[in-house]
Coordinates of C-alpha atoms in Angstrom, one line a residue:
X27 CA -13.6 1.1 -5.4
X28 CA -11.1 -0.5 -2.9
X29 CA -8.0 -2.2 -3.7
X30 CA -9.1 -4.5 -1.0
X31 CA -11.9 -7.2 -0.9
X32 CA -12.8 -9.0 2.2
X33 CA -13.5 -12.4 2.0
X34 CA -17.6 -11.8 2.3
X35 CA -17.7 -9.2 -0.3
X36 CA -17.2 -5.2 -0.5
X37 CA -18.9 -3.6 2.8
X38 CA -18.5 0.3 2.9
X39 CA -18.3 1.2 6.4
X40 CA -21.1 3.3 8.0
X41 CA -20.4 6.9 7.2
X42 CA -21.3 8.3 10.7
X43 CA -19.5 11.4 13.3
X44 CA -16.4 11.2 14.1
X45 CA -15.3 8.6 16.3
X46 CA -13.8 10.1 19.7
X47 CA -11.8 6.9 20.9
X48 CA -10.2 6.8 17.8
X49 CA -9.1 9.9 18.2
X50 CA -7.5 10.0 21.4
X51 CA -5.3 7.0 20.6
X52 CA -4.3 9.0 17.7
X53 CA -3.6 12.2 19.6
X54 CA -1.9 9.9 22.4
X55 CA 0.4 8.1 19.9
X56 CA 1.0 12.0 18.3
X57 CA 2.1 12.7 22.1
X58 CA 4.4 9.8 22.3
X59 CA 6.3 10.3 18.9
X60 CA 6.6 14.1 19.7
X61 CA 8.2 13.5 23.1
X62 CA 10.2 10.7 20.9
X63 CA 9.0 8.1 23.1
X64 CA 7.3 6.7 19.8
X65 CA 9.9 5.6 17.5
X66 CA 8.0 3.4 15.0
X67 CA 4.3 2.7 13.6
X68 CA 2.6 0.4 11.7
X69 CA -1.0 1.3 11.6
X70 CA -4.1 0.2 9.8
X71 CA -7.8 1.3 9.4
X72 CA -11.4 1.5 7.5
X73 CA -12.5 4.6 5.7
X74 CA -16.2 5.3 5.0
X75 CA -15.7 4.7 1.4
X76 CA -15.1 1.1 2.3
X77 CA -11.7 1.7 1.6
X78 CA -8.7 0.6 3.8
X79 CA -6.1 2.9 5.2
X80 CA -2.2 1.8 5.8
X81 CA 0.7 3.9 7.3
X82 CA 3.9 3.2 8.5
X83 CA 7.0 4.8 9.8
X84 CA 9.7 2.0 10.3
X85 CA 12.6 3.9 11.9
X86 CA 14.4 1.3 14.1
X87 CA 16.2 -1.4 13.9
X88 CA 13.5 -3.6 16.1
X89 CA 12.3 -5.8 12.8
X90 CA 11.8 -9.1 14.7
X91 CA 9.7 -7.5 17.3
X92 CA 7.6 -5.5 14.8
X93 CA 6.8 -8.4 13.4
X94 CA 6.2 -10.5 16.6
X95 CA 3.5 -7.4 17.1
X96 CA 2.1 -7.6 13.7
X97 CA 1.7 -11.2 14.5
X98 CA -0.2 -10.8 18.0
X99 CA -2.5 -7.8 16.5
X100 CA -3.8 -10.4 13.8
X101 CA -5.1 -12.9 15.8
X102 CA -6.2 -10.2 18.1
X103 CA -8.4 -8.3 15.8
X104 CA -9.7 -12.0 14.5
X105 CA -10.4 -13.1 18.0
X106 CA -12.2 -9.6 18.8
X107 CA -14.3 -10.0 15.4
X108 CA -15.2 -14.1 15.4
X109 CA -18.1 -13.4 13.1
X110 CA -16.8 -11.4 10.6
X111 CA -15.4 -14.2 8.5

């Protein structure tokens, strides 16, 4: 069971193939931290078990602006998803 509960109750996510977007951000972020281009991540995600995935590398010294960017991404992803609440 996940640590995490939404507000309208515990939906797994739809085990299904792999999804290929998601993977070439992935392999274009992997690009950008090996040419060391990338230098921090925050990242988060749904798993098909309904559970949530986190990661974070916070090498820098750019706090204020990770946070500005945390800030933007949330009312992104709640503007992209206005029924989901």
């Amino acid at each position: 069971m996940s640590n995490v509960i939404g507000l309208n109750g515990h939906i797994p996510s739809k085990a299904g193939e792999p999804q290929e977007a998601l993977i070439r951000i992935i392999e274009a972020l992997l690009e950008k931290a090996k040419t060391g281009e990338l230098q921090s991540f925050i990242g988060t995600g749904f798993v098909t078990d309904g559970g949530r995935l986190t990661a974070w590398f916070d090498h820098g010294e750019n706090v204020y602006e990770m946070m500005g960017s945390l800030a933007f991404l949330q009312h992104e992803f709640a503007k992209r998803h206005p029924d989901a609440g």
